[in-house]
Amino acid sequence: MKKLILFLFLALSVAMLFSQEKRPKIGLVLSGGGAKGLAHIGVLKEIDKAGLKIDYIGGTSMGAIVGGIYAAGYSAEQIEKIVKNVDFPKLLQDKFPRNALPFFEKEFGEEHAFTLPVNKRGVQLPKAISKGQNILDLLTYLLAPVDTIQDFSKLPIPFFCIGTNVENGEEVLLEKGFLPLALRASGSFPTLLDPVEVDDLLLIDGGVANNFPVDVMKRKGVDYIIGVDVQSNLSKRKKLNSAVAILNQIVSYDVYRERADKLLLTDSYIKPDIEEFTVVDFEKGSELIRKGEEVGKNFKAVFDSLVKTQSSTQPRKLIKYDDKPVYLNFVEVKGSKIYTPAYVRGKLNIQVGDSITRRDLKKKMDFLTATSNYERVDYRLIKKKYKNTLIINVKESDQTANLRLGVHYDLLYESALLANYNHKGFLKKNDQLSVDIILGDNIRYNLNYFVDNGFYTSYGFRSRYNHFRTNTPFNNEDPSVNEINLKYSDFTNELFVQTRFDRKFAIGLGAELKNIRVSTETLTDNNNELFFDNSTYFNFHGYLKLDTYDDKYFVTKGFYADLGGRWYISSTDFNNNFTPFLQLQGTVGFAITFWDRLTFQYTNDAGFSFDNPSSDVFDFYLGGYNQNYINTFVRFYGYDFASLAGNSFLRSEFLFRYKLFKNNYVNFLANYARVDDNVFNDTNIFEDIISGYALGYSVNTLIGPVEIKYSWSPDNQKHFWLFNLGFWF
């Protein structure tokens, strides 16, 4: 019996040894290539179909991102679904949902096309187009089930990726630490994404140092290397027609020279036919994945033969994503220096004792990063019985000031160039200064200083100078003159206190000193230009604001309200007839979208003056199409600027916007109004209704909306062509 047992033991040992000798250790290397790296997914789909098990994965840049997600336990099909649901332009530009923006930013920060950092040495160029925070947030969310694994060799499939030390150009092997951060660092394409600090090293895209790390994989002791290469060949001069193309060409010099040596280290070299694509063709993800599948099918025989050497027939264990609410026993903030941990928790609205899902946690991180106070935010949710801990790592930004630029044209203010200086921590660490200088046909400025005390009462100061000249029937009582050349200027200074709630709602009180100067040279007074008013008014005012719109210009959902009242109590009284009066004015609206393309937006405005203001400049004036009117001017399509006037008004606007394709819209608008000294004086407020309509085409561009509209009214038989370019300011 002992001999039989010994024989069986020896036979089993030999069989196991033979099995180990026959089963090669297979390594998979995925090169970098920007958007072209999406073709890796197609190759992985064919590997999955064959049932081939990979023993080690290495990658660079996009190859690192795809490979790292696969190594964590996602299937190729799961990765494909993820990619198809990603809005790459928003992801790469660090665009946050509008509900994540601070209320101050919603009011004064959505008018700019370009942003340049400012420091002690002056205006600088940014490090890159994007900080890459959205990419890091997405990776953190996807890789949450493995975020406690600090050694990448302990992942379901052992993994490594490559970064480049920007200080000396040397290759950096990333195989320990926080996986999402490592992937983000490896994919830091120069000029597109900011460099990333990892273990005191400042890293950029690994493709600069080693874009196809088969040599590193060889050192891992694998027996068989499959290399998937999506690198571009060097481009001819005709294709070098952009900064990205030229930069990619420069980065590719060493890569191209080293390619021959790298090929000798691969046992199966797979190169998808994707020369027609560029490194930024992310919108062509489906085509790139299909190209990967096509080339992967050509290697089916190779995959099948390798599968036969693998003893296990069990399918690969895939990641299980559990997004059930987690009770937080501890919330730990690391890296805070200027902004306290309490500030971080307050912005996130997260406290010990909360229950939160990972999806909600990802959304809340937008609230923190949208403050622009941080270069990077990463987090881990460590789940242990009765000891669930949320660890938030912040790297505060040393960039406190920037210069933001915008351009605009409309028919009232005409051409305008906006230069905005924005400075956080100007006098106090929780304050913000924003100064707009608007140059062009009508020079203007806006200054806003705000001390943000969060949930507590905040306060600030606003100042503006606004003026324009236009032909209008404004306050014209001479029947022999159809229009006058109006000169209007407003100089306003205001102190206010304000409380806000949840980035959506604000309520405030203030005191305002307002100088209004209105004149015309069309009509004269003793051979001098005629002044309708040239007085300084003092008022107390209050306001209530709600803004849940998902976009300022092309809203698809949400609610909006801006309600306020001003009690004018004194004046320098240019016309010697001032009496105190109260004026109320407000706007409410909502938007809803059907079938993801058709948006209906309703806006209602109303205004009413009590005690009949002595100066006609406080009448409500309707007409025109501008969205940057001040004081008592209100837009009304179908009528010229300020051609309707009265002490009170009601206006309703119905907008139907249809999205033809990305960033392109057709619009139909109908507005109705009643303007009178007292629109509520009659029991039937629907009598004497005026109407106007507009049909137009809009394009959402980098510099803001570009719109052309045809407007008319059946009441006055007038027709207008309207045009505006850029953000409204």
mmCIF file of C-alpha atoms in Angstrom, residues 519-677:
data_model
loop_
_atom_site.group_PDB
_atom_site.id
_atom_site.type_symbol
_atom_site.label_atom_id
_atom_site.label_comp_id
_atom_site.label_asym_id
_atom_site.label_seq_id
_atom_site.Cartn_x
_atom_site.Cartn_y
_atom_site.Cartn_z
ATOM 1 C CA SER A 519 -30.055 112.312 -22.849
ATOM 2 C CA THR A 520 -30.494 112.866 -26.576
ATOM 3 C CA GLU A 521 -29.146 115.295 -29.152
ATOM 4 C CA THR A 522 -32.100 114.633 -31.444
ATOM 5 C CA LEU A 523 -34.224 116.910 -29.260
ATOM 6 C CA THR A 524 -32.629 119.986 -27.726
ATOM 7 C CA ASP A 525 -33.090 122.189 -24.689
ATOM 8 C CA ASN A 526 -31.841 125.726 -25.303
ATOM 9 C CA ASN A 527 -29.717 124.382 -28.164
ATOM 10 C CA ASN A 528 -28.151 121.811 -25.855
ATOM 11 C CA GLU A 529 -28.823 118.101 -25.760
ATOM 12 C CA LEU A 530 -31.991 117.278 -23.886
ATOM 13 C CA PHE A 531 -31.594 115.437 -20.581
ATOM 14 C CA PHE A 532 -34.405 113.202 -19.451
ATOM 15 C CA ASP A 533 -32.619 112.505 -16.178
ATOM 16 C CA ASN A 534 -29.235 113.058 -14.579
ATOM 17 C CA SER A 535 -29.733 112.056 -10.947
ATOM 18 C CA THR A 536 -28.260 109.861 -8.261
ATOM 19 C CA TYR A 537 -30.732 107.634 -6.432
ATOM 20 C CA PHE A 538 -30.379 105.777 -3.149
ATOM 21 C CA ASN A 539 -32.378 102.631 -2.459
ATOM 22 C CA PHE A 540 -32.625 99.619 -0.206
ATOM 23 C CA HIS A 541 -33.344 96.379 -1.937
ATOM 24 C CA GLY A 542 -33.860 92.675 -1.385
ATOM 25 C CA TYR A 543 -33.691 89.683 -3.686
ATOM 26 C CA LEU A 544 -34.347 85.983 -3.874
ATOM 27 C CA LYS A 545 -32.650 83.841 -6.528
ATOM 28 C CA LEU A 546 -33.021 80.199 -7.537
ATOM 29 C CA ASP A 547 -31.028 78.612 -10.344
ATOM 30 C CA THR A 548 -31.123 74.886 -11.130
ATOM 31 C CA TYR A 549 -30.771 75.247 -14.917
ATOM 32 C CA ASP A 550 -28.289 72.718 -16.302
ATOM 33 C CA ASP A 551 -26.898 75.247 -18.793
ATOM 34 C CA LYS A 552 -26.969 79.012 -18.926
ATOM 35 C CA TYR A 553 -27.589 79.356 -22.653
ATOM 36 C CA PHE A 554 -28.867 76.022 -23.951
ATOM 37 C CA VAL A 555 -30.805 74.837 -20.929
ATOM 38 C CA THR A 556 -32.562 71.460 -21.137
ATOM 39 C CA LYS A 557 -33.987 71.168 -17.627
ATOM 40 C CA GLY A 558 -34.357 72.964 -14.332
ATOM 41 C CA PHE A 559 -35.984 75.956 -12.688
ATOM 42 C CA TYR A 560 -35.030 79.608 -12.430
ATOM 43 C CA ALA A 561 -36.232 82.564 -10.358
ATOM 44 C CA ASP A 562 -34.857 86.064 -9.819
ATOM 45 C CA LEU A 563 -37.241 88.130 -7.694
ATOM 46 C CA GLY A 564 -36.437 91.494 -6.196
ATOM 47 C CA GLY A 565 -37.661 94.826 -4.987
ATOM 48 C CA ARG A 566 -36.111 98.290 -4.631
ATOM 49 C CA TRP A 567 -37.323 101.029 -2.330
ATOM 50 C CA TYR A 568 -35.990 104.344 -3.641
ATOM 51 C CA ILE A 569 -35.920 106.724 -0.693
ATOM 52 C CA SER A 570 -33.843 109.691 -1.862
ATOM 53 C CA SER A 571 -32.397 111.383 -4.931
ATOM 54 C CA THR A 572 -30.288 114.353 -5.984
ATOM 55 C CA ASP A 573 -33.530 115.139 -7.885
ATOM 56 C CA PHE A 574 -32.410 116.547 -11.212
ATOM 57 C CA ASN A 575 -36.028 117.258 -12.147
ATOM 58 C CA ASN A 576 -36.974 118.650 -8.707
ATOM 59 C CA ASN A 577 -39.979 116.405 -8.305
ATOM 60 C CA PHE A 578 -38.723 113.222 -6.596
ATOM 61 C CA THR A 579 -40.974 111.294 -4.240
ATOM 62 C CA PRO A 580 -40.049 107.897 -2.683
ATOM 63 C CA PHE A 581 -41.379 104.862 -4.491
ATOM 64 C CA LEU A 582 -41.202 101.059 -4.462
ATOM 65 C CA GLN A 583 -40.492 98.972 -7.544
ATOM 66 C CA LEU A 584 -40.843 95.185 -7.829
ATOM 67 C CA GLN A 585 -39.478 93.105 -10.688
ATOM 68 C CA GLY A 586 -38.988 89.394 -11.188
ATOM 69 C CA THR A 587 -38.392 86.507 -13.558
ATOM 70 C CA VAL A 588 -39.405 82.879 -13.158
ATOM 71 C CA GLY A 589 -38.978 80.014 -15.598
ATOM 72 C CA PHE A 590 -38.503 76.337 -16.152
ATOM 73 C CA ALA A 591 -37.291 74.001 -18.892
ATOM 74 C CA ILE A 592 -38.044 70.404 -19.801
ATOM 75 C CA THR A 593 -36.753 68.214 -22.637
ATOM 76 C CA PHE A 594 -38.546 65.494 -24.572
ATOM 77 C CA TRP A 595 -36.862 62.648 -26.472
ATOM 78 C CA ASP A 596 -33.423 64.149 -25.663
ATOM 79 C CA ARG A 597 -33.812 66.690 -28.483
ATOM 80 C CA LEU A 598 -36.858 68.915 -28.086
ATOM 81 C CA THR A 599 -36.665 71.430 -25.240
ATOM 82 C CA PHE A 600 -39.552 73.560 -24.061
ATOM 83 C CA GLN A 601 -38.547 76.570 -21.983
ATOM 84 C CA TYR A 602 -41.046 78.924 -20.368
ATOM 85 C CA THR A 603 -40.060 82.317 -18.947
ATOM 86 C CA ASN A 604 -42.351 84.802 -17.254
ATOM 87 C CA ASP A 605 -41.402 88.367 -16.299
ATOM 88 C CA ALA A 606 -43.346 90.968 -14.374
ATOM 89 C CA GLY A 607 -42.705 94.420 -12.978
ATOM 90 C CA PHE A 608 -44.724 96.956 -11.037
ATOM 91 C CA SER A 609 -44.014 100.434 -9.698
ATOM 92 C CA PHE A 610 -45.887 101.798 -6.701
ATOM 93 C CA ASP A 611 -46.495 105.522 -6.124
ATOM 94 C CA ASN A 612 -45.797 106.385 -9.778
ATOM 95 C CA PRO A 613 -42.052 107.251 -10.065
ATOM 96 C CA SER A 614 -41.481 110.874 -10.995
ATOM 97 C CA SER A 615 -38.805 110.050 -13.605
ATOM 98 C CA ASP A 616 -39.722 108.212 -16.772
ATOM 99 C CA VAL A 617 -36.363 106.402 -16.695
ATOM 100 C CA PHE A 618 -37.963 104.024 -14.188
ATOM 101 C CA ASP A 619 -40.684 102.978 -16.612
ATOM 102 C CA PHE A 620 -40.390 99.405 -17.829
ATOM 103 C CA TYR A 621 -39.212 99.365 -21.457
ATOM 104 C CA LEU A 622 -39.860 96.284 -23.591
ATOM 105 C CA GLY A 623 -38.352 95.456 -26.979
ATOM 106 C CA GLY A 624 -35.274 93.942 -28.574
ATOM 107 C CA TYR A 625 -33.646 90.596 -27.928
ATOM 108 C CA ASN A 626 -30.667 91.189 -25.635
ATOM 109 C CA GLN A 627 -29.983 88.965 -22.645
ATOM 110 C CA ASN A 628 -27.712 91.540 -20.983
ATOM 111 C CA TYR A 629 -30.200 94.348 -20.358
ATOM 112 C CA ILE A 630 -29.897 96.304 -17.101
ATOM 113 C CA ASN A 631 -32.385 98.078 -14.841
ATOM 114 C CA THR A 632 -35.928 98.218 -16.279
ATOM 115 C CA PHE A 633 -35.175 97.176 -19.868
ATOM 116 C CA VAL A 634 -36.802 93.861 -20.828
ATOM 117 C CA ARG A 635 -36.435 91.878 -24.049
ATOM 118 C CA PHE A 636 -39.458 91.379 -26.287
ATOM 119 C CA TYR A 637 -39.168 89.812 -29.721
ATOM 120 C CA GLY A 638 -41.107 91.448 -32.552
ATOM 121 C CA TYR A 639 -40.575 94.992 -31.283
ATOM 122 C CA ASP A 640 -37.585 97.295 -31.491
ATOM 123 C CA PHE A 641 -35.524 98.142 -28.410
ATOM 124 C CA ALA A 642 -37.483 100.088 -25.726
ATOM 125 C CA SER A 643 -40.434 100.710 -28.036
ATOM 126 C CA LEU A 644 -43.016 99.710 -25.397
ATOM 127 C CA ALA A 645 -43.191 101.519 -22.042
ATOM 128 C CA GLY A 646 -45.293 101.623 -18.889
ATOM 129 C CA ASN A 647 -45.212 101.602 -15.087
ATOM 130 C CA SER A 648 -46.001 97.884 -15.070
ATOM 131 C CA PHE A 649 -45.831 94.897 -17.379
ATOM 132 C CA LEU A 650 -46.423 91.166 -17.701
ATOM 133 C CA ARG A 651 -44.505 89.091 -20.237
ATOM 134 C CA SER A 652 -44.551 85.389 -21.088
ATOM 135 C CA GLU A 653 -42.063 83.703 -23.413
ATOM 136 C CA PHE A 654 -42.460 80.229 -24.913
ATOM 137 C CA LEU A 655 -39.339 78.760 -26.487
ATOM 138 C CA PHE A 656 -39.129 75.515 -28.446
ATOM 139 C CA ARG A 657 -35.554 74.446 -29.210
ATOM 140 C CA TYR A 658 -34.772 71.359 -31.283
ATOM 141 C CA LYS A 659 -31.297 69.838 -31.326
ATOM 142 C CA LEU A 660 -30.508 68.935 -34.935
ATOM 143 C CA PHE A 661 -27.122 67.483 -34.072
ATOM 144 C CA LYS A 662 -24.332 68.204 -31.639
ATOM 145 C CA ASN A 663 -24.239 71.909 -30.686
ATOM 146 C CA ASN A 664 -26.679 72.893 -33.461
ATOM 147 C CA TYR A 665 -30.244 73.977 -32.762
ATOM 148 C CA VAL A 666 -33.321 75.420 -34.463
ATOM 149 C CA ASN A 667 -35.550 77.649 -32.338
ATOM 150 C CA PHE A 668 -39.096 78.917 -32.438
ATOM 151 C CA LEU A 669 -40.110 81.527 -29.899
ATOM 152 C CA ALA A 670 -43.392 83.240 -29.088
ATOM 153 C CA ASN A 671 -43.731 86.015 -26.511
ATOM 154 C CA TYR A 672 -46.782 87.863 -25.268
ATOM 155 C CA ALA A 673 -47.032 90.907 -23.027
ATOM 156 C CA ARG A 674 -49.235 93.554 -21.555
ATOM 157 C CA VAL A 675 -47.683 96.945 -20.788
ATOM 158 C CA ASP A 676 -49.602 99.685 -18.997
ATOM 159 C CA ASP A 677 -49.497 102.060 -16.045
#
